[in-house]
């Protein structure tokens, strides 16, 4: 698979737009990251039945693993201590927190945290039997261990979701965004999703899934799209 750790040009464009507000946004991210588990009543109404296509099944199964990893770190004092120790040794500042299923940015932060902590998590999986863990905890870690394909898929998810994360931060109500800025961000996201790279079939499929939703909520409504263009 091609290297997906570097941002696309459109991702850079969106991230540069929020660079000036880094101090405020970092504070917002830190505040949201401090919440280990968000209880959101709206999640009761979220559609959970999805078309059983391969990419969506892989995403759902992988997110289950990531959420279980975050839960184990939160609930096990032994695992949490191991993670903190390795973070200090490796100088990793990124934290792994449970996401809120109805908040896409929190899911991106979960994925981003898992990817950034790859080295220490691999060490945790390799050394789990040497830690002072109960057998059931060891078995749990075994079932959620990430293989090479999982890591590649997570890196792809991190890559395609990063521009959406920056766009959402940029259009946050705290930053008093204009309609013109919102239209510009949506247009950039559309361009990002339609721009393909060779030898990146997995990323291409993920972009198609995102593009379908982008059209559904913004471009298929012709009247709404025209209003956005006029107002911008």
PDB file of N, CA, C and O in Angstrom, residues 156-217:
ATOM      1  N   UNK A 156      -5.396   4.304   6.591  1.00  0.00           N
ATOM      2  CA  UNK A 156      -6.223   4.823   5.500  1.00  0.00           C
ATOM      3  C   UNK A 156      -7.389   5.640   6.046  1.00  0.00           C
ATOM      4  O   UNK A 156      -7.713   6.717   5.526  1.00  0.00           O
ATOM      5  N   UNK A 157      -8.026   5.143   7.094  1.00  0.00           N
ATOM      6  CA  UNK A 157      -9.128   5.877   7.720  1.00  0.00           C
ATOM      7  C   UNK A 157      -8.642   7.206   8.287  1.00  0.00           C
ATOM      8  O   UNK A 157      -9.304   8.241   8.143  1.00  0.00           O
ATOM      9  N   UNK A 158      -7.497   7.176   8.931  1.00  0.00           N
ATOM     10  CA  UNK A 158      -6.930   8.404   9.487  1.00  0.00           C
ATOM     11  C   UNK A 158      -6.699   9.430   8.376  1.00  0.00           C
ATOM     12  O   UNK A 158      -6.999  10.619   8.541  1.00  0.00           O
ATOM     13  N   UNK A 159      -6.204   8.968   7.252  1.00  0.00           N
ATOM     14  CA  UNK A 159      -5.895   9.854   6.131  1.00  0.00           C
ATOM     15  C   UNK A 159      -7.152  10.495   5.543  1.00  0.00           C
ATOM     16  O   UNK A 159      -7.202  11.712   5.331  1.00  0.00           O
ATOM     17  N   UNK A 160      -8.185   9.694   5.285  1.00  0.00           N
ATOM     18  CA  UNK A 160      -9.373  10.237   4.620  1.00  0.00           C
ATOM     19  C   UNK A 160     -10.249  11.053   5.570  1.00  0.00           C
ATOM     20  O   UNK A 160     -10.997  11.938   5.128  1.00  0.00           O
ATOM     21  N   UNK A 161     -10.166  10.783   6.868  1.00  0.00           N
ATOM     22  CA  UNK A 161     -11.005  11.513   7.822  1.00  0.00           C
ATOM     23  C   UNK A 161     -10.363  12.809   8.315  1.00  0.00           C
ATOM     24  O   UNK A 161     -11.063  13.687   8.827  1.00  0.00           O
ATOM     25  N   UNK A 162      -9.058  12.935   8.156  1.00  0.00           N
ATOM     26  CA  UNK A 162      -8.366  14.118   8.681  1.00  0.00           C
ATOM     27  C   UNK A 162      -8.889  15.425   8.087  1.00  0.00           C
ATOM     28  O   UNK A 162      -9.133  16.391   8.831  1.00  0.00           O
ATOM     29  N   UNK A 163      -9.101  15.532   6.755  1.00  0.00           N
ATOM     30  CA  UNK A 163      -9.650  16.783   6.220  1.00  0.00           C
ATOM     31  C   UNK A 163     -11.032  17.107   6.777  1.00  0.00           C
ATOM     32  O   UNK A 163     -11.358  18.282   6.989  1.00  0.00           O
ATOM     33  N   UNK A 164     -11.848  16.081   7.020  1.00  0.00           N
ATOM     34  CA  UNK A 164     -13.177  16.307   7.587  1.00  0.00           C
ATOM     35  C   UNK A 164     -13.062  16.807   9.027  1.00  0.00           C
ATOM     36  O   UNK A 164     -13.863  17.637   9.468  1.00  0.00           O
ATOM     37  N   UNK A 165     -12.067  16.311   9.744  1.00  0.00           N
ATOM     38  CA  UNK A 165     -11.841  16.778  11.115  1.00  0.00           C
ATOM     39  C   UNK A 165     -11.491  18.266  11.113  1.00  0.00           C
ATOM     40  O   UNK A 165     -12.073  19.061  11.860  1.00  0.00           O
ATOM     41  N   UNK A 166     -10.537  18.646  10.259  1.00  0.00           N
ATOM     42  CA  UNK A 166     -10.123  20.048  10.199  1.00  0.00           C
ATOM     43  C   UNK A 166     -11.273  20.945   9.730  1.00  0.00           C
ATOM     44  O   UNK A 166     -11.449  22.060  10.232  1.00  0.00           O
ATOM     45  N   UNK A 167     -12.050  20.452   8.764  1.00  0.00           N
ATOM     46  CA  UNK A 167     -13.177  21.246   8.266  1.00  0.00           C
ATOM     47  C   UNK A 167     -14.218  21.459   9.359  1.00  0.00           C
ATOM     48  O   UNK A 167     -14.784  22.552   9.496  1.00  0.00           O
ATOM     49  N   UNK A 168     -14.469  20.419  10.152  1.00  0.00           N
ATOM     50  CA  UNK A 168     -15.443  20.532  11.236  1.00  0.00           C
ATOM     51  C   UNK A 168     -14.971  21.509  12.301  1.00  0.00           C
ATOM     52  O   UNK A 168     -15.751  22.317  12.817  1.00  0.00           O
ATOM     53  N   UNK A 169     -13.688  21.451  12.629  1.00  0.00           N
ATOM     54  CA  UNK A 169     -13.127  22.393  13.603  1.00  0.00           C
ATOM     55  C   UNK A 169     -13.223  23.817  13.067  1.00  0.00           C
ATOM     56  O   UNK A 169     -13.581  24.754  13.787  1.00  0.00           O
ATOM     57  N   UNK A 170     -12.918  23.980  11.781  1.00  0.00           N
ATOM     58  CA  UNK A 170     -12.951  25.303  11.169  1.00  0.00           C
ATOM     59  C   UNK A 170     -14.359  25.888  11.169  1.00  0.00           C
ATOM     60  O   UNK A 170     -14.555  27.090  11.352  1.00  0.00           O
ATOM     61  N   UNK A 171     -15.370  25.026  10.977  1.00  0.00           N
ATOM     62  CA  UNK A 171     -16.750  25.501  10.908  1.00  0.00           C
ATOM     63  C   UNK A 171     -17.461  25.456  12.254  1.00  0.00           C
ATOM     64  O   UNK A 171     -18.678  25.611  12.330  1.00  0.00           O
ATOM     65  N   UNK A 172     -16.699  25.228  13.316  1.00  0.00           N
ATOM     66  CA  UNK A 172     -17.291  25.216  14.646  1.00  0.00           C
ATOM     67  C   UNK A 172     -17.904  26.569  14.971  1.00  0.00           C
ATOM     68  O   UNK A 172     -17.381  27.623  14.589  1.00  0.00           O
ATOM     69  N   UNK A 173     -19.020  26.549  15.679  1.00  0.00           N
ATOM     70  CA  UNK A 173     -19.686  27.795  16.045  1.00  0.00           C
ATOM     71  C   UNK A 173     -18.818  28.704  16.886  1.00  0.00           C
ATOM     72  O   UNK A 173     -19.004  29.930  16.894  1.00  0.00           O
ATOM     73  N   UNK A 174     -17.852  28.139  17.590  1.00  0.00           N
ATOM     74  CA  UNK A 174     -16.959  28.943  18.422  1.00  0.00           C
ATOM     75  C   UNK A 174     -16.064  29.849  17.588  1.00  0.00           C
ATOM     76  O   UNK A 174     -15.526  30.836  18.090  1.00  0.00           O
ATOM     77  N   UNK A 175     -15.888  29.482  16.307  1.00  0.00           N
ATOM     78  CA  UNK A 175     -15.032  30.280  15.432  1.00  0.00           C
ATOM     79  C   UNK A 175     -15.827  31.264  14.573  1.00  0.00           C
ATOM     80  O   UNK A 175     -15.250  31.938  13.719  1.00  0.00           O
ATOM     81  N   UNK A 176     -17.152  31.325  14.785  1.00  0.00           N
ATOM     82  CA  UNK A 176     -18.030  32.229  14.041  1.00  0.00           C
ATOM     83  C   UNK A 176     -17.801  32.127  12.527  1.00  0.00           C
ATOM     84  O   UNK A 176     -17.440  33.105  11.876  1.00  0.00           O
ATOM     85  N   UNK A 177     -18.004  30.947  11.954  1.00  0.00           N
ATOM     86  CA  UNK A 177     -17.752  30.773  10.516  1.00  0.00           C
ATOM     87  C   UNK A 177     -18.826  31.455   9.672  1.00  0.00           C
ATOM     88  O   UNK A 177     -19.971  31.605  10.093  1.00  0.00           O
ATOM     89  N   UNK A 178     -18.449  31.859   8.475  1.00  0.00           N
ATOM     90  CA  UNK A 178     -19.394  32.454   7.534  1.00  0.00           C
ATOM     91  C   UNK A 178     -19.903  31.378   6.581  1.00  0.00           C
ATOM     92  O   UNK A 178     -19.333  30.286   6.481  1.00  0.00           O
ATOM     93  N   UNK A 179     -20.979  31.699   5.859  1.00  0.00           N
ATOM     94  CA  UNK A 179     -21.504  30.752   4.872  1.00  0.00           C
ATOM     95  C   UNK A 179     -20.473  30.526   3.769  1.00  0.00           C
ATOM     96  O   UNK A 179     -20.310  29.416   3.261  1.00  0.00           O
ATOM     97  N   UNK A 180     -19.768  31.597   3.416  1.00  0.00           N
ATOM     98  CA  UNK A 180     -18.742  31.471   2.383  1.00  0.00           C
ATOM     99  C   UNK A 180     -17.647  30.507   2.792  1.00  0.00           C
ATOM    100  O   UNK A 180     -17.173  29.705   1.982  1.00  0.00           O
ATOM    101  N   UNK A 181     -17.240  30.575   4.058  1.00  0.00           N
ATOM    102  CA  UNK A 181     -16.211  29.664   4.558  1.00  0.00           C
ATOM    103  C   UNK A 181     -16.716  28.227   4.551  1.00  0.00           C
ATOM    104  O   UNK A 181     -15.988  27.301   4.181  1.00  0.00           O
ATOM    105  N   UNK A 182     -17.982  28.044   4.936  1.00  0.00           N
ATOM    106  CA  UNK A 182     -18.567  26.704   4.947  1.00  0.00           C
ATOM    107  C   UNK A 182     -18.633  26.129   3.533  1.00  0.00           C
ATOM    108  O   UNK A 182     -18.296  24.959   3.305  1.00  0.00           O
ATOM    109  N   UNK A 183     -19.056  26.960   2.577  1.00  0.00           N
ATOM    110  CA  UNK A 183     -19.135  26.498   1.188  1.00  0.00           C
ATOM    111  C   UNK A 183     -17.753  26.127   0.659  1.00  0.00           C
ATOM    112  O   UNK A 183     -17.585  25.117  -0.034  1.00  0.00           O
ATOM    113  N   UNK A 184     -16.761  26.947   1.000  1.00  0.00           N
ATOM    114  CA  UNK A 184     -15.385  26.676   0.578  1.00  0.00           C
ATOM    115  C   UNK A 184     -14.900  25.340   1.157  1.00  0.00           C
ATOM    116  O   UNK A 184     -14.274  24.538   0.454  1.00  0.00           O
ATOM    117  N   UNK A 185     -15.196  25.098   2.432  1.00  0.00           N
ATOM    118  CA  UNK A 185     -14.759  23.859   3.083  1.00  0.00           C
ATOM    119  C   UNK A 185     -15.418  22.639   2.448  1.00  0.00           C
ATOM    120  O   UNK A 185     -14.759  21.628   2.179  1.00  0.00           O
ATOM    121  N   UNK A 186     -16.728  22.736   2.196  1.00  0.00           N
ATOM    122  CA  UNK A 186     -17.447  21.615   1.578  1.00  0.00           C
ATOM    123  C   UNK A 186     -16.909  21.339   0.179  1.00  0.00           C
ATOM    124  O   UNK A 186     -16.725  20.179  -0.216  1.00  0.00           O
ATOM    125  N   UNK A 187     -16.633  22.404  -0.568  1.00  0.00           N
ATOM    126  CA  UNK A 187     -16.097  22.240  -1.924  1.00  0.00           C
ATOM    127  C   UNK A 187     -14.720  21.577  -1.881  1.00  0.00           C
ATOM    128  O   UNK A 187     -14.406  20.714  -2.710  1.00  0.00           O
ATOM    129  N   UNK A 188     -13.893  21.969  -0.917  1.00  0.00           N
ATOM    130  CA  UNK A 188     -12.570  21.364  -0.778  1.00  0.00           C
ATOM    131  C   UNK A 188     -12.677  19.878  -0.420  1.00  0.00           C
ATOM    132  O   UNK A 188     -11.905  19.048  -0.904  1.00  0.00           O
ATOM    133  N   UNK A 189     -13.634  19.547   0.441  1.00  0.00           N
ATOM    134  CA  UNK A 189     -13.831  18.144   0.816  1.00  0.00           C
ATOM    135  C   UNK A 189     -14.284  17.324  -0.390  1.00  0.00           C
ATOM    136  O   UNK A 189     -13.842  16.184  -0.578  1.00  0.00           O
ATOM    137  N   UNK A 190     -15.150  17.920  -1.205  1.00  0.00           N
ATOM    138  CA  UNK A 190     -15.601  17.229  -2.417  1.00  0.00           C
ATOM    139  C   UNK A 190     -14.424  16.972  -3.354  1.00  0.00           C
ATOM    140  O   UNK A 190     -14.275  15.869  -3.900  1.00  0.00           O
ATOM    141  N   UNK A 191     -13.579  17.981  -3.523  1.00  0.00           N
ATOM    142  CA  UNK A 191     -12.415  17.826  -4.398  1.00  0.00           C
ATOM    143  C   UNK A 191     -11.466  16.757  -3.853  1.00  0.00           C
ATOM    144  O   UNK A 191     -10.916  15.952  -4.609  1.00  0.00           O
ATOM    145  N   UNK A 192     -11.294  16.746  -2.535  1.00  0.00           N
ATOM    146  CA  UNK A 192     -10.430  15.744  -1.901  1.00  0.00           C
ATOM    147  C   UNK A 192     -10.954  14.334  -2.157  1.00  0.00           C
ATOM    148  O   UNK A 192     -10.185  13.413  -2.453  1.00  0.00           O
ATOM    149  N   UNK A 193     -12.269  14.163  -2.057  1.00  0.00           N
ATOM    150  CA  UNK A 193     -12.866  12.833  -2.222  1.00  0.00           C
ATOM    151  C   UNK A 193     -12.880  12.365  -3.675  1.00  0.00           C
ATOM    152  O   UNK A 193     -12.965  11.164  -3.938  1.00  0.00           O
ATOM    153  N   UNK A 194     -12.821  13.301  -4.614  1.00  0.00           N
ATOM    154  CA  UNK A 194     -12.849  12.922  -6.032  1.00  0.00           C
ATOM    155  C   UNK A 194     -11.454  12.805  -6.626  1.00  0.00           C
ATOM    156  O   UNK A 194     -11.298  12.346  -7.758  1.00  0.00           O
ATOM    157  N   UNK A 195     -10.446  13.211  -5.871  1.00  0.00           N
ATOM    158  CA  UNK A 195      -9.072  13.150  -6.365  1.00  0.00           C
ATOM    159  C   UNK A 195      -8.452  11.819  -5.968  1.00  0.00           C
ATOM    160  O   UNK A 195      -8.276  11.528  -4.786  1.00  0.00           O
ATOM    161  N   UNK A 196      -8.136  11.010  -6.955  1.00  0.00           N
ATOM    162  CA  UNK A 196      -7.595   9.673  -6.698  1.00  0.00           C
ATOM    163  C   UNK A 196      -6.090   9.640  -6.894  1.00  0.00           C
ATOM    164  O   UNK A 196      -5.522  10.429  -7.644  1.00  0.00           O
ATOM    165  N   UNK A 197      -5.482   8.704  -6.208  1.00  0.00           N
ATOM    166  CA  UNK A 197      -4.062   8.419  -6.399  1.00  0.00           C
ATOM    167  C   UNK A 197      -3.923   6.984  -6.902  1.00  0.00           C
ATOM    168  O   UNK A 197      -4.718   6.121  -6.534  1.00  0.00           O
ATOM    169  N   UNK A 198      -2.931   6.711  -7.719  1.00  0.00           N
ATOM    170  CA  UNK A 198      -2.743   5.335  -8.186  1.00  0.00           C
ATOM    171  C   UNK A 198      -2.323   4.412  -7.044  1.00  0.00           C
ATOM    172  O   UNK A 198      -1.684   4.839  -6.089  1.00  0.00           O
ATOM    173  N   UNK A 199      -2.700   3.162  -7.156  1.00  0.00           N
ATOM    174  CA  UNK A 199      -2.307   2.110  -6.211  1.00  0.00           C
ATOM    175  C   UNK A 199      -2.861   2.338  -4.801  1.00  0.00           C
ATOM    176  O   UNK A 199      -2.288   1.879  -3.828  1.00  0.00           O
ATOM    177  N   UNK A 200      -3.967   3.068  -4.683  1.00  0.00           N
ATOM    178  CA  UNK A 200      -4.579   3.288  -3.373  1.00  0.00           C
ATOM    179  C   UNK A 200      -6.060   2.913  -3.437  1.00  0.00           C
ATOM    180  O   UNK A 200      -6.941   3.729  -3.202  1.00  0.00           O
ATOM    181  N   UNK A 201      -6.334   1.676  -3.771  1.00  0.00           N
ATOM    182  CA  UNK A 201      -7.707   1.228  -3.962  1.00  0.00           C
ATOM    183  C   UNK A 201      -8.521   1.340  -2.678  1.00  0.00           C
ATOM    184  O   UNK A 201      -9.700   1.715  -2.705  1.00  0.00           O
ATOM    185  N   UNK A 202      -7.910   1.027  -1.548  1.00  0.00           N
ATOM    186  CA  UNK A 202      -8.629   1.088  -0.276  1.00  0.00           C
ATOM    187  C   UNK A 202      -9.058   2.515   0.045  1.00  0.00           C
ATOM    188  O   UNK A 202     -10.208   2.762   0.433  1.00  0.00           O
ATOM    189  N   UNK A 203      -8.151   3.455  -0.125  1.00  0.00           N
ATOM    190  CA  UNK A 203      -8.476   4.863   0.112  1.00  0.00           C
ATOM    191  C   UNK A 203      -9.530   5.336  -0.881  1.00  0.00           C
ATOM    192  O   UNK A 203     -10.438   6.102  -0.531  1.00  0.00           O
ATOM    193  N   UNK A 204      -9.434   4.868  -2.105  1.00  0.00           N
ATOM    194  CA  UNK A 204     -10.410   5.230  -3.132  1.00  0.00           C
ATOM    195  C   UNK A 204     -11.814   4.798  -2.728  1.00  0.00           C
ATOM    196  O   UNK A 204     -12.784   5.554  -2.887  1.00  0.00           O
ATOM    197  N   UNK A 205     -11.949   3.597  -2.190  1.00  0.00           N
ATOM    198  CA  UNK A 205     -13.252   3.102  -1.769  1.00  0.00           C
ATOM    199  C   UNK A 205     -13.788   3.888  -0.575  1.00  0.00           C
ATOM    200  O   UNK A 205     -14.985   4.195  -0.491  1.00  0.00           O
ATOM    201  N   UNK A 206     -12.912   4.237   0.355  1.00  0.00           N
ATOM    202  CA  UNK A 206     -13.335   5.028   1.514  1.00  0.00           C
ATOM    203  C   UNK A 206     -13.796   6.416   1.083  1.00  0.00           C
ATOM    204  O   UNK A 206     -14.784   6.950   1.603  1.00  0.00           O
ATOM    205  N   UNK A 207     -13.094   6.991   0.125  1.00  0.00           N
ATOM    206  CA  UNK A 207     -13.491   8.309  -0.380  1.00  0.00           C
ATOM    207  C   UNK A 207     -14.855   8.244  -1.057  1.00  0.00           C
ATOM    208  O   UNK A 207     -15.658   9.177  -0.953  1.00  0.00           O
ATOM    209  N   UNK A 208     -15.125   7.146  -1.747  1.00  0.00           N
ATOM    210  CA  UNK A 208     -16.425   6.990  -2.407  1.00  0.00           C
ATOM    211  C   UNK A 208     -17.554   6.969  -1.383  1.00  0.00           C
ATOM    212  O   UNK A 208     -18.621   7.557  -1.608  1.00  0.00           O
ATOM    213  N   UNK A 209     -17.332   6.287  -0.265  1.00  0.00           N
ATOM    214  CA  UNK A 209     -18.348   6.243   0.786  1.00  0.00           C
ATOM    215  C   UNK A 209     -18.615   7.640   1.347  1.00  0.00           C
ATOM    216  O   UNK A 209     -19.766   8.027   1.569  1.00  0.00           O
ATOM    217  N   UNK A 210     -17.547   8.397   1.572  1.00  0.00           N
ATOM    218  CA  UNK A 210     -17.697   9.754   2.099  1.00  0.00           C
ATOM    219  C   UNK A 210     -18.326  10.681   1.063  1.00  0.00           C
ATOM    220  O   UNK A 210     -19.154  11.537   1.403  1.00  0.00           O
ATOM    221  N   UNK A 211     -17.943  10.506  -0.187  1.00  0.00           N
ATOM    222  CA  UNK A 211     -18.474  11.359  -1.249  1.00  0.00           C
ATOM    223  C   UNK A 211     -19.980  11.164  -1.412  1.00  0.00           C
ATOM    224  O   UNK A 211     -20.719  12.128  -1.663  1.00  0.00           O
ATOM    225  N   UNK A 212     -20.439   9.930  -1.263  1.00  0.00           N
ATOM    226  CA  UNK A 212     -21.872   9.653  -1.374  1.00  0.00           C
ATOM    227  C   UNK A 212     -22.659  10.422  -0.314  1.00  0.00           C
ATOM    228  O   UNK A 212     -23.722  10.990  -0.592  1.00  0.00           O
ATOM    229  N   UNK A 213     -22.135  10.464   0.906  1.00  0.00           N
ATOM    230  CA  UNK A 213     -22.798  11.211   1.976  1.00  0.00           C
ATOM    231  C   UNK A 213     -22.706  12.717   1.742  1.00  0.00           C
ATOM    232  O   UNK A 213     -23.639  13.467   2.054  1.00  0.00           O
ATOM    233  N   UNK A 214     -21.582  13.155   1.195  1.00  0.00           N
ATOM    234  CA  UNK A 214     -21.398  14.580   0.915  1.00  0.00           C
ATOM    235  C   UNK A 214     -22.426  15.054  -0.110  1.00  0.00           C
ATOM    236  O   UNK A 214     -23.027  16.127   0.040  1.00  0.00           O
ATOM    237  N   UNK A 215     -22.634  14.253  -1.141  1.00  0.00           N
ATOM    238  CA  UNK A 215     -23.639  14.598  -2.150  1.00  0.00           C
ATOM    239  C   UNK A 215     -25.043  14.550  -1.551  1.00  0.00           C
ATOM    240  O   UNK A 215     -25.885  15.402  -1.859  1.00  0.00           O
ATOM    241  N   UNK A 216     -25.292  13.572  -0.712  1.00  0.00           N
ATOM    242  CA  UNK A 216     -26.624  13.416  -0.128  1.00  0.00           C
ATOM    243  C   UNK A 216     -27.016  14.636   0.703  1.00  0.00           C
ATOM    244  O   UNK A 216     -28.154  15.118   0.621  1.00  0.00           O
ATOM    245  N   UNK A 217     -26.078  15.150   1.488  1.00  0.00           N
ATOM    246  CA  UNK A 217     -26.403  16.238   2.412  1.00  0.00           C
ATOM    247  C   UNK A 217     -26.176  17.638   1.836  1.00  0.00           C
ATOM    248  O   UNK A 217     -26.716  18.614   2.371  1.00  0.00           O
TER     249      UNK A 217
END
